[in-house]
Each structure stands twice: as C-alpha cells, then as structure tokens.
Amino acid sequence: MNFVDPKNSQHRPTGNYAEVLHKIIDDGVCPFCPSHLTKYHKRPLVEKKFWWVTDNMYPYSPVKHHRLLIHKEHISHANELSTEAWMEAQQILNEETERLKIKGGTLIMRFGETRFTGGSVSHLHAHITQSDPDHESYDPKKGLTMRIG
C-alpha cells in the first residue's frame, strides 16, 4: 500500500518534495505515523492528545504562516475522527490563530483518497494557513496556491 501520492507533488516547482515522497514509497511507510514522522519531518512538533502541530516543511505560496495538524493515530477519513479530536482541532485552530495573530486564513483538511483531495499523504491532516498579500506573486483571484514558492 502506498501512503503517499507523488502525482500530487508535480506542481511544486522547487524543493525536494517529490524526491522525499519517492523515498517514502520505497520505505513503504506512512510518513505521518508517529514511528516515522520525525524521519521525514524535520520541523519541531508540539504534541497534543490527538494531534501533532508543526510548521509545514513544504509551505504553499505566497504564505506568512503554514501550520500542519497531523492526527496522531493513522486514520485516513474525517468520518473516523472522534468528537474529542474534532474539539481539540478547534482548540488548536483558536490557539494558533491567536498565537500567530492570523487575521484571516484558510483551514484545509485532507482526508480520504488523494486522487480526490489533491494531497500527497493519505494520513488525515489539516493545514492552517495565512496568505501573504504583500508578496509579489500574490494574486487576489487565486489567493494561496498549493505550491512551493
């Protein structure tokens, strides 16, 4: 079973994201499961009861903030989330938007089959982002794009 989908990384013009995904496929593991997370993810992690909270190593562009919430247990669909995990996700969203002073942002949850989500990891996770409207590549019609800048 592949836990990652490299086809959804082809739009990322810089960085070694696709290379890392192919290494994960070769290893045959889920990069977001606790026993493998720190092998592939090199940003500091904050541990909550149900979630890891961290900066995205491959942020979208143009972005001021891009945080990831990674469900600690390997689940792939939002309908597998407990009420308590949903409540904690809301608490994390509140904490992160306050801490980072996010005046407006996006919350994206990736769940289920990657061919429908455009994501590259099948382990349930969410993105908290704030775009950077002062960045030269910012387009108000597009806002935040899902590519590395």
mmCIF file of C-alpha atoms in Angstrom:
data_model
loop_
_atom_site.group_PDB
_atom_site.id
_atom_site.type_symbol
_atom_site.label_atom_id
_atom_site.label_comp_id
_atom_site.label_asym_id
_atom_site.label_seq_id
_atom_site.Cartn_x
_atom_site.Cartn_y
_atom_site.Cartn_z
ATOM 1 C CA MET A 1 0.000 0.000 0.000
ATOM 2 C CA ASN A 2 1.255 3.474 -0.865
ATOM 3 C CA PHE A 3 0.668 6.064 1.830
ATOM 4 C CA VAL A 4 1.752 8.922 -0.433
ATOM 5 C CA ASP A 5 0.833 10.065 -3.934
ATOM 6 C CA PRO A 6 3.729 11.670 -5.825
ATOM 7 C CA LYS A 7 1.447 12.698 -8.713
ATOM 8 C CA ASN A 8 0.054 15.434 -6.489
ATOM 9 C CA SER A 9 3.522 16.891 -5.920
ATOM 10 C CA GLN A 10 4.328 17.579 -9.582
ATOM 11 C CA HIS A 11 3.036 21.159 -9.372
ATOM 12 C CA ARG A 12 5.631 22.041 -6.737
ATOM 13 C CA PRO A 13 8.414 23.758 -8.683
ATOM 14 C CA THR A 14 11.161 23.842 -6.049
ATOM 15 C CA GLY A 15 12.418 21.868 -3.120
ATOM 16 C CA ASN A 16 12.912 18.129 -2.848
ATOM 17 C CA TYR A 17 9.310 17.219 -2.012
ATOM 18 C CA ALA A 18 8.828 14.724 -4.863
ATOM 19 C CA GLU A 19 12.174 13.117 -4.035
ATOM 20 C CA VAL A 20 11.134 12.701 -0.389
ATOM 21 C CA LEU A 21 7.801 11.166 -1.456
ATOM 22 C CA HIS A 22 9.585 8.587 -3.612
ATOM 23 C CA LYS A 23 11.840 7.705 -0.664
ATOM 24 C CA ILE A 24 8.730 7.209 1.489
ATOM 25 C CA ILE A 25 7.233 4.921 -1.171
ATOM 26 C CA ASP A 26 10.476 2.922 -1.273
ATOM 27 C CA ASP A 27 10.375 2.636 2.536
ATOM 28 C CA GLY A 28 6.715 1.506 2.397
ATOM 29 C CA VAL A 29 5.636 3.538 5.425
ATOM 30 C CA CYS A 30 3.235 6.317 6.340
ATOM 31 C CA PRO A 31 5.299 9.482 6.891
ATOM 32 C CA PHE A 32 2.766 10.951 9.331
ATOM 33 C CA CYS A 33 2.524 7.959 11.681
ATOM 34 C CA PRO A 34 4.339 8.557 14.988
ATOM 35 C CA SER A 35 7.004 5.889 14.420
ATOM 36 C CA HIS A 36 8.077 7.512 11.117
ATOM 37 C CA LEU A 37 7.156 11.185 11.486
ATOM 38 C CA THR A 38 10.498 12.547 12.663
ATOM 39 C CA LYS A 39 12.385 10.619 9.968
ATOM 40 C CA TYR A 40 10.672 12.624 7.229
ATOM 41 C CA HIS A 41 9.518 15.759 9.040
ATOM 42 C CA LYS A 42 12.310 17.980 10.350
ATOM 43 C CA ARG A 43 10.319 20.786 11.990
ATOM 44 C CA PRO A 44 9.644 20.964 15.749
ATOM 45 C CA LEU A 45 6.499 19.151 16.820
ATOM 46 C CA VAL A 46 4.034 20.147 19.514
ATOM 47 C CA GLU A 47 2.226 17.128 20.893
ATOM 48 C CA LYS A 48 -1.414 17.330 21.864
ATOM 49 C CA LYS A 49 -3.656 14.454 22.891
ATOM 50 C CA PHE A 50 -4.905 13.693 19.346
ATOM 51 C CA TRP A 51 -2.720 15.863 17.098
ATOM 52 C CA TRP A 52 0.824 16.879 16.266
ATOM 53 C CA VAL A 53 1.132 20.600 15.458
ATOM 54 C CA THR A 54 4.042 21.817 13.349
ATOM 55 C CA ASP A 55 5.185 24.076 10.540
ATOM 56 C CA ASN A 56 4.802 22.647 7.051
ATOM 57 C CA MET A 57 8.209 21.776 5.600
ATOM 58 C CA TYR A 58 6.895 22.498 2.091
ATOM 59 C CA PRO A 59 4.617 25.534 2.556
ATOM 60 C CA TYR A 60 2.185 26.807 -0.019
ATOM 61 C CA SER A 61 2.879 30.146 -1.669
ATOM 62 C CA PRO A 62 2.597 33.015 -1.005
ATOM 63 C CA VAL A 63 2.233 32.336 2.696
ATOM 64 C CA LYS A 64 3.003 34.048 6.003
ATOM 65 C CA HIS A 65 2.054 31.050 8.141
ATOM 66 C CA HIS A 66 1.524 27.402 7.258
ATOM 67 C CA ARG A 67 0.872 25.077 10.168
ATOM 68 C CA LEU A 68 0.013 21.392 9.960
ATOM 69 C CA LEU A 69 -2.238 19.427 12.279
ATOM 70 C CA ILE A 70 -1.418 15.741 11.902
ATOM 71 C CA HIS A 71 -3.740 13.246 13.547
ATOM 72 C CA LYS A 72 -1.578 11.050 15.777
ATOM 73 C CA GLU A 73 -3.412 7.823 15.019
ATOM 74 C CA HIS A 74 -3.307 6.602 11.425
ATOM 75 C CA ILE A 75 -6.744 7.302 10.047
ATOM 76 C CA SER A 76 -7.496 8.445 6.549
ATOM 77 C CA HIS A 77 -11.044 9.820 6.589
ATOM 78 C CA ALA A 78 -12.692 12.613 8.558
ATOM 79 C CA ASN A 79 -15.578 10.316 9.475
ATOM 80 C CA GLU A 80 -13.113 8.362 11.640
ATOM 81 C CA LEU A 81 -12.411 11.361 13.892
ATOM 82 C CA SER A 82 -13.753 11.251 17.404
ATOM 83 C CA THR A 83 -15.744 14.145 18.816
ATOM 84 C CA GLU A 84 -12.865 14.804 21.206
ATOM 85 C CA ALA A 85 -10.354 15.001 18.335
ATOM 86 C CA TRP A 86 -12.617 17.467 16.484
ATOM 87 C CA MET A 87 -12.885 19.588 19.628
ATOM 88 C CA GLU A 88 -9.129 19.548 20.113
ATOM 89 C CA ALA A 89 -8.620 20.564 16.457
ATOM 90 C CA GLN A 90 -10.883 23.556 17.054
ATOM 91 C CA GLN A 91 -8.919 24.432 20.200
ATOM 92 C CA ILE A 92 -5.637 24.211 18.241
ATOM 93 C CA LEU A 93 -7.073 26.428 15.497
ATOM 94 C CA ASN A 94 -8.058 29.002 18.098
ATOM 95 C CA GLU A 95 -4.638 28.831 19.786
ATOM 96 C CA GLU A 96 -2.649 29.048 16.555
ATOM 97 C CA THR A 97 -4.625 31.927 15.075
ATOM 98 C CA GLU A 98 -4.225 33.836 18.350
ATOM 99 C CA ARG A 99 -0.533 32.999 18.785
ATOM 100 C CA LEU A 100 0.367 33.826 15.162
ATOM 101 C CA LYS A 101 -2.046 36.782 15.016
ATOM 102 C CA ILE A 102 -3.718 35.363 11.907
ATOM 103 C CA LYS A 103 -6.218 37.996 10.780
ATOM 104 C CA GLY A 104 -7.642 35.801 8.006
ATOM 105 C CA GLY A 105 -6.730 32.359 6.873
ATOM 106 C CA THR A 106 -7.661 29.019 5.474
ATOM 107 C CA LEU A 107 -8.309 25.702 7.162
ATOM 108 C CA ILE A 108 -7.956 22.753 4.790
ATOM 109 C CA MET A 109 -8.429 19.177 5.947
ATOM 110 C CA ARG A 110 -7.103 16.417 3.700
ATOM 111 C CA PHE A 111 -8.908 13.116 4.117
ATOM 112 C CA GLY A 112 -9.671 10.072 2.025
ATOM 113 C CA GLU A 113 -8.300 9.150 -1.363
ATOM 114 C CA THR A 114 -5.581 11.521 -2.550
ATOM 115 C CA ARG A 115 -6.840 11.459 -6.146
ATOM 116 C CA PHE A 116 -9.838 13.454 -4.877
ATOM 117 C CA THR A 117 -8.026 15.715 -2.386
ATOM 118 C CA GLY A 118 -5.018 16.845 -4.379
ATOM 119 C CA GLY A 119 -2.954 15.976 -1.327
ATOM 120 C CA SER A 120 0.059 13.738 -1.279
ATOM 121 C CA VAL A 121 -0.309 11.930 2.086
ATOM 122 C CA SER A 122 -3.282 9.665 2.860
ATOM 123 C CA HIS A 123 -2.966 10.094 6.643
ATOM 124 C CA LEU A 124 -5.611 12.564 7.868
ATOM 125 C CA HIS A 125 -4.156 16.031 8.394
ATOM 126 C CA ALA A 126 -5.168 19.679 8.236
ATOM 127 C CA HIS A 127 -3.493 22.899 7.137
ATOM 128 C CA ILE A 128 -3.863 26.277 8.843
ATOM 129 C CA THR A 129 -2.582 28.977 6.526
ATOM 130 C CA GLN A 130 -2.434 32.720 6.212
ATOM 131 C CA SER A 131 -1.524 34.015 2.774
ATOM 132 C CA ASP A 132 0.848 36.909 2.197
ATOM 133 C CA PRO A 133 -0.960 39.581 0.163
ATOM 134 C CA ASP A 134 2.213 41.724 0.178
ATOM 135 C CA HIS A 135 4.218 39.043 -1.667
ATOM 136 C CA GLU A 136 4.994 39.814 -5.315
ATOM 137 C CA SER A 137 3.339 36.577 -6.513
ATOM 138 C CA TYR A 138 0.084 37.154 -4.613
ATOM 139 C CA ASP A 139 -2.945 37.154 -6.897
ATOM 140 C CA PRO A 140 -6.203 38.110 -5.144
ATOM 141 C CA LYS A 141 -8.120 35.949 -7.639
ATOM 142 C CA LYS A 142 -6.112 32.902 -6.616
ATOM 143 C CA GLY A 143 -5.117 33.742 -3.039
ATOM 144 C CA LEU A 144 -2.996 30.991 -1.627
ATOM 145 C CA THR A 145 -1.823 28.405 -4.123
ATOM 146 C CA MET A 146 -0.860 24.871 -3.286
ATOM 147 C CA ARG A 147 2.703 25.017 -4.478
ATOM 148 C CA ILE A 148 6.076 25.772 -3.040
ATOM 149 C CA GLY A 149 7.206 29.327 -3.682
#
